[in-house]
Short mmCIF file of C-alpha atoms and ligand atoms in Angstrom, two decimals:
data_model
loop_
_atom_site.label_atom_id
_atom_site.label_comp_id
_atom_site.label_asym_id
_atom_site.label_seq_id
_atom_site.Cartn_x
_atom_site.Cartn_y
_atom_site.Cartn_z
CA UNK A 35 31.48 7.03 4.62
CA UNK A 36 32.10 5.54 7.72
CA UNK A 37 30.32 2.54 7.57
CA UNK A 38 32.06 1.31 3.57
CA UNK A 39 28.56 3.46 2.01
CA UNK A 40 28.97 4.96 -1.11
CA UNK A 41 29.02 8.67 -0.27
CA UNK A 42 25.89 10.89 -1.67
CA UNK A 43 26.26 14.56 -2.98
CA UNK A 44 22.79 14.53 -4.74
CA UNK A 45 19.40 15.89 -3.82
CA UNK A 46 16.40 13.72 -3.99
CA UNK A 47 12.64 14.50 -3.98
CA UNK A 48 10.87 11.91 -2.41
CA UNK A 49 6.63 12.38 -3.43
CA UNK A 50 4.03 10.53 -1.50
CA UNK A 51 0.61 11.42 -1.22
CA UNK A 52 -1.23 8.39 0.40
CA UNK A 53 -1.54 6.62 3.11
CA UNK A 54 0.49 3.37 2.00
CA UNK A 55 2.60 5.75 -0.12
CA UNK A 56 4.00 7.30 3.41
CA UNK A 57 4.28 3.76 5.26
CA UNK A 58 6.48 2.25 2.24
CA UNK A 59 8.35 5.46 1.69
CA UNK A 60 9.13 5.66 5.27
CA UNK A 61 12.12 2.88 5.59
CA UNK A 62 13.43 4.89 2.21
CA UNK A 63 12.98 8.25 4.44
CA UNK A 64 14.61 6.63 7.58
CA UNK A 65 17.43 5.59 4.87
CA UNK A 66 17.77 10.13 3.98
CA UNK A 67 17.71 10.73 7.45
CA UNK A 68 20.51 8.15 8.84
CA UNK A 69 23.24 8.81 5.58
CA UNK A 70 21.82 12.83 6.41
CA UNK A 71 21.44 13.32 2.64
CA UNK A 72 20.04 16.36 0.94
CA UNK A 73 16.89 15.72 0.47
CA UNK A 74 12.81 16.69 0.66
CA UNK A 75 9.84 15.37 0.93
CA UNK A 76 6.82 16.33 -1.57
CA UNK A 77 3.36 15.37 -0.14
CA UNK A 78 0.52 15.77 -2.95
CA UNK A 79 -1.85 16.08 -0.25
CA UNK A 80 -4.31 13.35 -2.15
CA UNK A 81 -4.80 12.44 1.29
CA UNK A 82 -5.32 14.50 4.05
CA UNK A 83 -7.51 13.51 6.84
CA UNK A 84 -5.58 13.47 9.97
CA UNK A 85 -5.88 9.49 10.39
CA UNK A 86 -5.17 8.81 6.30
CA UNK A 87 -1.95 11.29 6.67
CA UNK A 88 -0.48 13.17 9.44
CA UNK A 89 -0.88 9.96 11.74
CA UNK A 90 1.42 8.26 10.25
CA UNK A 91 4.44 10.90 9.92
CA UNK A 92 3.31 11.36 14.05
CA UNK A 93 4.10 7.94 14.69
CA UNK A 94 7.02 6.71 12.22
CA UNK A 95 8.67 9.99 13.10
CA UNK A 96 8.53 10.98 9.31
CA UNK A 97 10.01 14.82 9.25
CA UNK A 98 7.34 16.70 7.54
CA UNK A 99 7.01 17.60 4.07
CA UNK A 100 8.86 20.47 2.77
CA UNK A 101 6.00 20.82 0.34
CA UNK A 102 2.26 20.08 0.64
CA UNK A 103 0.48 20.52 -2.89
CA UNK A 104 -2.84 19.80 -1.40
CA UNK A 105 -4.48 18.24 -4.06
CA UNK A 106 -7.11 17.17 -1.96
CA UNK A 107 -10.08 14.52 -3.68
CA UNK A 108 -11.29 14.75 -7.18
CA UNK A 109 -12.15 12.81 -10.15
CA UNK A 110 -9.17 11.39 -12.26
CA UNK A 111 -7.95 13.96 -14.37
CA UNK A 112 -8.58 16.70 -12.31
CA UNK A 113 -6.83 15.13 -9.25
CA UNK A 114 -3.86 14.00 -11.73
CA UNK A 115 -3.70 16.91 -13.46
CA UNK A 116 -3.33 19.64 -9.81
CA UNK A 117 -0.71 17.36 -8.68
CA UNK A 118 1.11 17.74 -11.94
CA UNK A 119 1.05 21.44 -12.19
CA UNK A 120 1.82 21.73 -8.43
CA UNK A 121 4.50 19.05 -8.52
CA UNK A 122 6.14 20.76 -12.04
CA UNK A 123 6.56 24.04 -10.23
CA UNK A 124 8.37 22.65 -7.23
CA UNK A 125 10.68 20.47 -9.16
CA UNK A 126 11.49 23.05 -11.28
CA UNK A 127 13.01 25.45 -8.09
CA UNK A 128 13.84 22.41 -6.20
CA UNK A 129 15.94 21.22 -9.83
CA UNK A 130 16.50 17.50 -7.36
CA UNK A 131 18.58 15.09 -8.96
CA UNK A 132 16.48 12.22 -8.29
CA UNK A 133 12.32 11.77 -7.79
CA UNK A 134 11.31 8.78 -6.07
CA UNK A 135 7.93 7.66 -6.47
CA UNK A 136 6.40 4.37 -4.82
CA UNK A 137 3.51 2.32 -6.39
CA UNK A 138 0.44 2.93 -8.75
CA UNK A 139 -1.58 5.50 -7.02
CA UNK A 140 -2.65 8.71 -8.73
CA UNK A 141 -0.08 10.58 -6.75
CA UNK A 142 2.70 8.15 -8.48
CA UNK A 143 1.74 8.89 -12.01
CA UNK A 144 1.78 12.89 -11.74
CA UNK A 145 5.14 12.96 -9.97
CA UNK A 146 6.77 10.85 -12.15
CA UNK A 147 5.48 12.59 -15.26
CA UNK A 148 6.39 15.88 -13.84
CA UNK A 149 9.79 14.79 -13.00
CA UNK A 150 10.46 12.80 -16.17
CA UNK A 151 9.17 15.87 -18.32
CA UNK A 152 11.57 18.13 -16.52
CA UNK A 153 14.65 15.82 -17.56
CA UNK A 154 14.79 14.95 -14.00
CA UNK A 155 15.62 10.77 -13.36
CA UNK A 156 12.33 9.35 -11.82
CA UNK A 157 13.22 5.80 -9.37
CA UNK A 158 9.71 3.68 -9.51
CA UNK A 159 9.94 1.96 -6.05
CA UNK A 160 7.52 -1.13 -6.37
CA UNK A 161 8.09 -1.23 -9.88
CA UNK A 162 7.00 -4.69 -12.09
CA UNK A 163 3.45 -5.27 -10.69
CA UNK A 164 0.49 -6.18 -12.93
CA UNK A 165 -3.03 -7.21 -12.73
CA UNK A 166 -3.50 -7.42 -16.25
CA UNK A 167 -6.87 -5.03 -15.61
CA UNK A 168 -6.98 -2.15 -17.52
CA UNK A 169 -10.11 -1.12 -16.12
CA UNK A 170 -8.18 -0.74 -12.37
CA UNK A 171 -7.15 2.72 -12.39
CA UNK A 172 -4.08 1.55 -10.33
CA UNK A 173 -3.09 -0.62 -13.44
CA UNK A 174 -2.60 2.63 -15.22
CA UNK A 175 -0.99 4.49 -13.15
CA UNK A 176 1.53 1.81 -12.20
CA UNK A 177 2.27 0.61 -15.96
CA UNK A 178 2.78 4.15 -17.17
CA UNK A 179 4.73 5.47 -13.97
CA UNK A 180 6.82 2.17 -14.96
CA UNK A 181 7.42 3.01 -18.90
CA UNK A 182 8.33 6.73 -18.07
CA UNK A 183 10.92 6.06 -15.12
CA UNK A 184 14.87 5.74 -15.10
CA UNK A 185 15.12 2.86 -12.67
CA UNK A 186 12.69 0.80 -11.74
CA UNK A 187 12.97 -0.94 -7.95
CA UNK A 188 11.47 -4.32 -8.52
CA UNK A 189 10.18 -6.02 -5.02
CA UNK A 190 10.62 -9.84 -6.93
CA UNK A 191 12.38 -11.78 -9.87
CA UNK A 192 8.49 -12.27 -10.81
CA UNK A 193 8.05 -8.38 -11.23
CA UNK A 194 11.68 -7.83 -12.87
CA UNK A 195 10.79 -10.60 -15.52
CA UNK A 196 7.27 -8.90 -16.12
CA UNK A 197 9.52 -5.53 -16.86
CA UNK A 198 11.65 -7.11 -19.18
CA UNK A 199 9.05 -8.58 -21.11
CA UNK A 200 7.87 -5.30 -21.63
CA UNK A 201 10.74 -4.24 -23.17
CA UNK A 202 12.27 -2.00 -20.56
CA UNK A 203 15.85 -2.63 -20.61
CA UNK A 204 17.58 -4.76 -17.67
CA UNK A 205 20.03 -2.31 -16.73
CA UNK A 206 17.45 -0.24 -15.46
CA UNK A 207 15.94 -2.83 -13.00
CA UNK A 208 16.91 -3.39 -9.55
CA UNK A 209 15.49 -6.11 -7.21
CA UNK A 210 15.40 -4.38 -3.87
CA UNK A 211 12.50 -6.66 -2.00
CA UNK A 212 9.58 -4.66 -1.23
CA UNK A 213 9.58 -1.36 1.61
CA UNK A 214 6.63 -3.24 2.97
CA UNK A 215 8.47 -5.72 4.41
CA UNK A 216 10.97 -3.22 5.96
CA UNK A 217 7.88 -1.36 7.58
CA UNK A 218 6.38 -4.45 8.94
CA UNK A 219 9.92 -5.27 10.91
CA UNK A 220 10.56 -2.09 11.71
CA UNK A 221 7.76 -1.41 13.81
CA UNK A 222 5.66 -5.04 14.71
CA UNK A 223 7.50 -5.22 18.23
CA UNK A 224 7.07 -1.50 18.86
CA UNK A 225 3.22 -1.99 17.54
CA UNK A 226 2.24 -4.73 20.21
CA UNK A 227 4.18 -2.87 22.67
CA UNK A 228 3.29 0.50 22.47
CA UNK A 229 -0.56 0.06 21.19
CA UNK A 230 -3.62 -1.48 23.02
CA UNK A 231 -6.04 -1.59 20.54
CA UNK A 232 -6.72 -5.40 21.07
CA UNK A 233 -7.78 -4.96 24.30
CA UNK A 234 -9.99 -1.52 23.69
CA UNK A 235 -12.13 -3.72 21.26
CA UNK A 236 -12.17 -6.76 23.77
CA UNK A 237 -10.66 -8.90 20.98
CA UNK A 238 -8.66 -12.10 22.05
CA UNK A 239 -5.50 -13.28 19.55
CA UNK A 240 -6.78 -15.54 16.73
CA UNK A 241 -10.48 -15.23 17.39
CA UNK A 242 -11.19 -12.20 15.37
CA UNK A 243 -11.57 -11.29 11.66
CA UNK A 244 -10.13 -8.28 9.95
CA UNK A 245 -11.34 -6.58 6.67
CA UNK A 246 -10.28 -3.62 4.62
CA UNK A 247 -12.01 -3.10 1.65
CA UNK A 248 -11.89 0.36 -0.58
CA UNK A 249 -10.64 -0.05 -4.03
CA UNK A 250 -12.84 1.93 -6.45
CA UNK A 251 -13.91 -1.43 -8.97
CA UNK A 252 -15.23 -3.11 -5.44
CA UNK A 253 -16.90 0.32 -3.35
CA UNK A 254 -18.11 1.99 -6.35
CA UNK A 255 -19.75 -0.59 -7.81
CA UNK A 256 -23.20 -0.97 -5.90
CA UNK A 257 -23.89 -4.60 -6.59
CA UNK A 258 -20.22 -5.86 -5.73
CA UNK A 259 -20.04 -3.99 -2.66
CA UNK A 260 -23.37 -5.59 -1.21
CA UNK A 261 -22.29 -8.84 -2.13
CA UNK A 262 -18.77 -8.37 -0.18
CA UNK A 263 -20.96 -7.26 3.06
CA UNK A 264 -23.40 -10.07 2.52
CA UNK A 265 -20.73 -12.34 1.77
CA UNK A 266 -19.04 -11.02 5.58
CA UNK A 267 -22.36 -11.52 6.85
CA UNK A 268 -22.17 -15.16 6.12
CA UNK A 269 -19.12 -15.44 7.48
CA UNK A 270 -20.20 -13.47 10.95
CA UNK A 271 -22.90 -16.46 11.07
CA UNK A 272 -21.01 -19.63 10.32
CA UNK A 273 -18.14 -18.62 11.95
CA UNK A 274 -19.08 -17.00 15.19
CA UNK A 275 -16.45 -14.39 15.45
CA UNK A 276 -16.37 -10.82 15.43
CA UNK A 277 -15.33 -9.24 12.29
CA UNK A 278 -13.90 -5.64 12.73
CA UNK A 279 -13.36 -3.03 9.41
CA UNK A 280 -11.80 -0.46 9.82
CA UNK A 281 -13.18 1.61 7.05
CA UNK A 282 -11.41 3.89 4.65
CA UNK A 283 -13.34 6.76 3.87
CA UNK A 284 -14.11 5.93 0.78
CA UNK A 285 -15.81 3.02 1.49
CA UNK A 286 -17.63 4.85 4.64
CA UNK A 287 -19.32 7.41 2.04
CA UNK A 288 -20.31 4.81 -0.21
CA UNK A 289 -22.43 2.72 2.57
CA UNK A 290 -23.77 6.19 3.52
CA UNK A 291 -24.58 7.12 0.41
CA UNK A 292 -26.31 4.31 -1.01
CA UNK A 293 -27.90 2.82 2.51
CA UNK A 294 -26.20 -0.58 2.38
CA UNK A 295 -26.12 -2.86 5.61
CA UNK A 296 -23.22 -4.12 6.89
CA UNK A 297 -24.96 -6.81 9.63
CA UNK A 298 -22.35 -8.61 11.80
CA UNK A 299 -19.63 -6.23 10.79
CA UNK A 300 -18.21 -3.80 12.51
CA UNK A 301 -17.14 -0.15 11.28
CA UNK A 302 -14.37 1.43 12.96
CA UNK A 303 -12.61 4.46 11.85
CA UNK A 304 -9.40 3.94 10.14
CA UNK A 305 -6.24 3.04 12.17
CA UNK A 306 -3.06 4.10 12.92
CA UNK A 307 0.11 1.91 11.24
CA UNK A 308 0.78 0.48 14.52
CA UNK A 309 -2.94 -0.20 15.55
CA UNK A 310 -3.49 -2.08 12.12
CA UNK A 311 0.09 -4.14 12.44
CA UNK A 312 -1.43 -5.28 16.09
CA UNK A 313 -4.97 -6.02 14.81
CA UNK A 314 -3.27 -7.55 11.45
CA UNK A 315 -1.10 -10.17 13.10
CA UNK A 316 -3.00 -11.28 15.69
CA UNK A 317 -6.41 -11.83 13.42
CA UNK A 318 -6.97 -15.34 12.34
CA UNK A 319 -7.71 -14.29 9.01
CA UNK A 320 -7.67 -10.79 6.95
CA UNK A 321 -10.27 -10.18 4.31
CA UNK A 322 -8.92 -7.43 1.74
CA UNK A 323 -8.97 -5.55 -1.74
CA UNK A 324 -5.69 -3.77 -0.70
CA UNK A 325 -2.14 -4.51 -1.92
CA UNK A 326 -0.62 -3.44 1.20
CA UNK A 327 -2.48 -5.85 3.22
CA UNK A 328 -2.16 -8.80 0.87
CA UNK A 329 1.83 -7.96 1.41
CA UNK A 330 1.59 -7.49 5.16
CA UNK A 331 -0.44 -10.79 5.86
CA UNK A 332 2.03 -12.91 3.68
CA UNK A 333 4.72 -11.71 6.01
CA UNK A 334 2.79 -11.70 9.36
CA UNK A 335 2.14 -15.14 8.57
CA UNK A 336 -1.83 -14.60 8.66
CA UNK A 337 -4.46 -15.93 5.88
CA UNK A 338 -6.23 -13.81 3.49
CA UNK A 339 -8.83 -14.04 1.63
CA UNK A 340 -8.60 -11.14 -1.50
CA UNK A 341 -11.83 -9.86 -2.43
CA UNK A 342 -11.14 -9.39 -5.84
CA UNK A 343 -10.77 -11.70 -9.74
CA UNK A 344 -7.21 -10.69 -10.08
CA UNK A 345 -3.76 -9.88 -7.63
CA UNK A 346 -0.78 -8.15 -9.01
CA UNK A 347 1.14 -9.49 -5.80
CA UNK A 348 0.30 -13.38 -7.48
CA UNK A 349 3.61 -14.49 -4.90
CA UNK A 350 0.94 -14.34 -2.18
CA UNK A 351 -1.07 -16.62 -4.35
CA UNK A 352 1.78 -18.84 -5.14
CA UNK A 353 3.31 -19.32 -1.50
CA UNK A 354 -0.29 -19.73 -0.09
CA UNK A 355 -0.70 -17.05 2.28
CA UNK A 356 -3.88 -15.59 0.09
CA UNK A 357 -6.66 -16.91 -2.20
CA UNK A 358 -8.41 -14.95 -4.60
CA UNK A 359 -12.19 -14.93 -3.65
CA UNK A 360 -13.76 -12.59 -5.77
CA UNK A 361 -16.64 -10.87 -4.57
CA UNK A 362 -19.68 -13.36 -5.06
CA UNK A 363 -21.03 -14.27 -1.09
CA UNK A 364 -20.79 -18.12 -1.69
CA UNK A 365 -17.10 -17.89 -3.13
CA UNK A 366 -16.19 -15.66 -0.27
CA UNK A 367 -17.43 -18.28 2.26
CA UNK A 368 -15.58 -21.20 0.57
CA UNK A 369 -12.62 -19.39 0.12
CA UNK A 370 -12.53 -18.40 3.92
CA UNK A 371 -13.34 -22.35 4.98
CA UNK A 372 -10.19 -23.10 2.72
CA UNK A 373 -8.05 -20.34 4.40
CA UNK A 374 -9.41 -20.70 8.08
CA UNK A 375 -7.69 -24.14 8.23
CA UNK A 376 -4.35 -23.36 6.37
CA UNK A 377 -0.78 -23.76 7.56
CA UNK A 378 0.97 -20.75 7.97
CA UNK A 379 4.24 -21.82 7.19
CA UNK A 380 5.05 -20.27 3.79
CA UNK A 381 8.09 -18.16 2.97
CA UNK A 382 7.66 -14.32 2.36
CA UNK A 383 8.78 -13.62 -0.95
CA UNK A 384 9.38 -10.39 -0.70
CA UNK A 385 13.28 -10.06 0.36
CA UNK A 386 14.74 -9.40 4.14
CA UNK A 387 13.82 -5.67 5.14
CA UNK A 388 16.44 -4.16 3.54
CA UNK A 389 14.10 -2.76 0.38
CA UNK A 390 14.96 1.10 1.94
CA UNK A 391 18.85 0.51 2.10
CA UNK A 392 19.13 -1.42 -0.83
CA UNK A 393 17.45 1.55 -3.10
CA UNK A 394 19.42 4.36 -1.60
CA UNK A 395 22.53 2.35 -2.28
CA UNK A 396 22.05 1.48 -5.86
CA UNK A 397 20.78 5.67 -6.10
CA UNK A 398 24.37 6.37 -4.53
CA UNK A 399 26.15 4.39 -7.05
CA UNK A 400 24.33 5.96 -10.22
C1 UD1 B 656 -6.16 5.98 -3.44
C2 UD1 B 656 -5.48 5.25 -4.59
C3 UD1 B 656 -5.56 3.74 -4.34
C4 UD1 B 656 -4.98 3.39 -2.99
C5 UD1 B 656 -5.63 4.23 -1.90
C6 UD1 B 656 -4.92 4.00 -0.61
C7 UD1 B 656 -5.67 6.34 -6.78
C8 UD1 B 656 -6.32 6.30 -8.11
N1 UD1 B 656 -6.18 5.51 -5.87
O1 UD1 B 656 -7.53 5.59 -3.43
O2 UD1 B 656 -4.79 3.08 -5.33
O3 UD1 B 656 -5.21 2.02 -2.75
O4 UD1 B 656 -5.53 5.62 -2.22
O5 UD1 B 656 -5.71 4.25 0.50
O6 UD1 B 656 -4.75 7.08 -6.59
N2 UD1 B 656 -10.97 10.73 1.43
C9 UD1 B 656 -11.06 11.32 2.67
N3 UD1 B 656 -9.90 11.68 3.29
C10 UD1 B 656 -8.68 11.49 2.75
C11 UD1 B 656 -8.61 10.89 1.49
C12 UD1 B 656 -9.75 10.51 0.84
O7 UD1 B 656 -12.14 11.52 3.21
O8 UD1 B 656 -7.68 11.83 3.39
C13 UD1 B 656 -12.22 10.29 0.75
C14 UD1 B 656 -12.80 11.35 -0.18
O9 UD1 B 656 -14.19 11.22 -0.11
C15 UD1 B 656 -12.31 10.91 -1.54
C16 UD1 B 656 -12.28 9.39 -1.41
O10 UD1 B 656 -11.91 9.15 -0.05
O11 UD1 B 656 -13.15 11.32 -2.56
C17 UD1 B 656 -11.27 8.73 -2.34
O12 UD1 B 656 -9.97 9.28 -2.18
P1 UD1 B 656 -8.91 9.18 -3.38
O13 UD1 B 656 -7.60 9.71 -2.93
O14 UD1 B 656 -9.45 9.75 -4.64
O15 UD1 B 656 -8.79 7.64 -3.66
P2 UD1 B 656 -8.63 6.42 -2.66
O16 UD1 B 656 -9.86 5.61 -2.69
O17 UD1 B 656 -8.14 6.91 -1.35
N1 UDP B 657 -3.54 0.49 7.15
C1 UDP B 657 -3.52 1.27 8.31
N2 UDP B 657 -4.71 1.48 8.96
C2 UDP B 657 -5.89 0.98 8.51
C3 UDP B 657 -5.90 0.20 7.33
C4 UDP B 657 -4.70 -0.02 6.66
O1 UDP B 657 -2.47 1.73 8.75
O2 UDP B 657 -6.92 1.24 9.15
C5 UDP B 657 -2.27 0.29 6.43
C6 UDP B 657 -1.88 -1.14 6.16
O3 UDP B 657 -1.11 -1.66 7.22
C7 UDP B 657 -1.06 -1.04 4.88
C8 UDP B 657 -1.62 0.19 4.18
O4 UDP B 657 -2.42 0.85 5.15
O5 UDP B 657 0.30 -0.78 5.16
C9 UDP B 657 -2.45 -0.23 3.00
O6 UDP B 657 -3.04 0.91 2.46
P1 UDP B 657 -4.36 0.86 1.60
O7 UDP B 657 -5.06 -0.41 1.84
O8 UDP B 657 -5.06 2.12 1.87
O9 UDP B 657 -3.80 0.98 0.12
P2 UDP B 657 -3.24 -0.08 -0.95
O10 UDP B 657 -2.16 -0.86 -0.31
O11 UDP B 657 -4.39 -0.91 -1.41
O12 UDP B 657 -2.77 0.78 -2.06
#
């Protein structure tokens, strides 16, 4: 190549199937597209409404999948086990070289264990992370989709050291940094030139709140998910300032369902990428269960207050971008009294924006 690259003559099958799984794939995508290398994207189809999917191909300019196995929402097995069968039968005519998957989501799991039953190498991008909580059904996912893959693409030295102690061999582990940080400089400028989303919600820089809240131990779970939306009451009071969710849909059928308030909050529909990155940076303080988001706050340089006991991105934790509230209202208002006044001036610990480059590279040289 051109440019001193190692050349490519392999095919890879990238899966995705969620919403973060497309943002932190997409710098590895943009990676295909610019060495033109031979290869396809595999969309489970776990998600599929228009603005938890095709949004975000629209506006990262993602070429669309060659394959959609619409999985679609289930329970556990039965979501696990369609994507497997569907994702066997493609690999198996497809016959890539490579399967990429990225992070711990249900999607994750069944491609890798398709791939890796098929003698096909599986790359875990995001690989290393652990909350330690077994009952988190993203634990399981991401520790088995770690023990079953080829080479694992660690974002830290923290998660590399946490692989090795597992007993996966070194030679398999590769620090790359993490996508996420690669997505976040790829498109901030474009986001708060191109969107107005600020201004449609008449919110002024640093005098808003943002929360995102929809893993399954925190929505599910009746009593916890009051306390988080009396606990954002609170803060709506003592505060002042608006607080604005934009709701996954998860969460949105849960509050239906059961009747819960959410006083001094309000609902939106999920966002586009560029939307959120806008209404991320610019909020004085982001209140979250999601990984993504307790990435993308440590490197906008905003506060965060996690709504949950336990974080298997503890670098947040340790550079002081994010504090581990749990769910109980009292602890989430003196977590966000400790967080409104912080110092942003931490480091982000999660490497330079080259995580996409970096993993095709080391895939080239294999
Ligand atoms: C999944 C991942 C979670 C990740 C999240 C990202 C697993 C086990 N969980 O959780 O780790 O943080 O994605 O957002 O893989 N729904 C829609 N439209 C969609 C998708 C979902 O309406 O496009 C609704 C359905 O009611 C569905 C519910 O959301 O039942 C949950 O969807 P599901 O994919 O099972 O899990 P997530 O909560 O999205
Ligand atoms: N995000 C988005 N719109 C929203 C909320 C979140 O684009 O309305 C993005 C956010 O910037 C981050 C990703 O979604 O990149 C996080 O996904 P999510 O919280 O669904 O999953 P998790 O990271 O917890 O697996």
């Amino acid at each position: 190549m051109e440019d001193g690259k190692s050349v490519m003559r392999v095919k890879i099958s990238i899966v995705l199937g969620t919403r973060p799984e497309i943002i932190k794939m997409s710098p590895i995508i943009r990676e295909c597209e610019r060495r033109a290398l031979d290869y396809f994207i595999l969309h489970t189809g776990q998600h599929y409404s228009y603005n938890m999917d095709k949004a975000f191909f629209e506006e990262l300019e993602l070429p669309e999948a060659k394959y959609n196995l619409d999985a679609g929402s289930g329970y556990h097995g039965e979501q696990t086990g369609k994507i497997l069968v569907g994702a066997e039968r493609v690999l198996q005519k497809e016959r890539p070289n490579f399967v990429l998957v990225q992070g711990d989501t249900n999607s994750t799991l069944a491609g890798a264990l398709a791939a890796t039953k098929l003698g096909i190498k599986v790359g875990h991008v995001e690989a290393g992370l652990r909350s330690y909580d077994r009952r988190m059904p993203e634990e399981v996912n991401r520790t088995l989709t770690d023990h079953c893959s080829d080479y694992l693409f660690a974002p830290t030295e923290k998660s590399k050291k946490i692989l090795i102690g597992e007993g996966i061999p070194e030679e398999k582990i590769f620090i790359t940094g993490n996508t996420v940080v690669d997505a976040v400089y790829q498109n901030l400028e474009i986001a708060n030139r191109k969107r107005k989303i600020m201004s449609d919600l008449g919110l002024q820089p640093k005098k808003y709140f943002i929360v995102t809240v929809h893993r399954q131990e925190n929505v599910d779970n009746k009593a916890r998910f009051a306390w988080i939306l009396r606990g954002l009451k609170k803060i709506a009071k003592e505060f002042g300032l608006p607080i604005v969710y934009p709701i996954h849909p998860r969460s949105r059928k849960r509050i239906e369902e059961s009747g819960l308030r959410s006083d001094g909050v309000r609902l939106i529909d999920p966002v586009d990428f560029l939307s959120f990155l806008q209404l991320e940076s610019n909020a004085k303080l982001v209140f979250t269960d999601s990984g993504g988001v307790q990435e993308e706050t440590c490197i906008l340089k905003v506060p965060c207050v996690t709504l949950r006991d336990n974080t298997e991105r503890p670098e947040t934790i340790e550079v002081g971008s994010n504090i581990l509230a749990g769910t109980h209202p009292d602890r989430i208002l003196k977590c966000t009294k400790i967080m409104f006044f912080k110092e942003n001036g931490w480091q982000n610990p999660f490497g330079n924006g080259t995580a996409g480059e970096k993993t095709i590279e080391i895939l080239s040289t294999l």
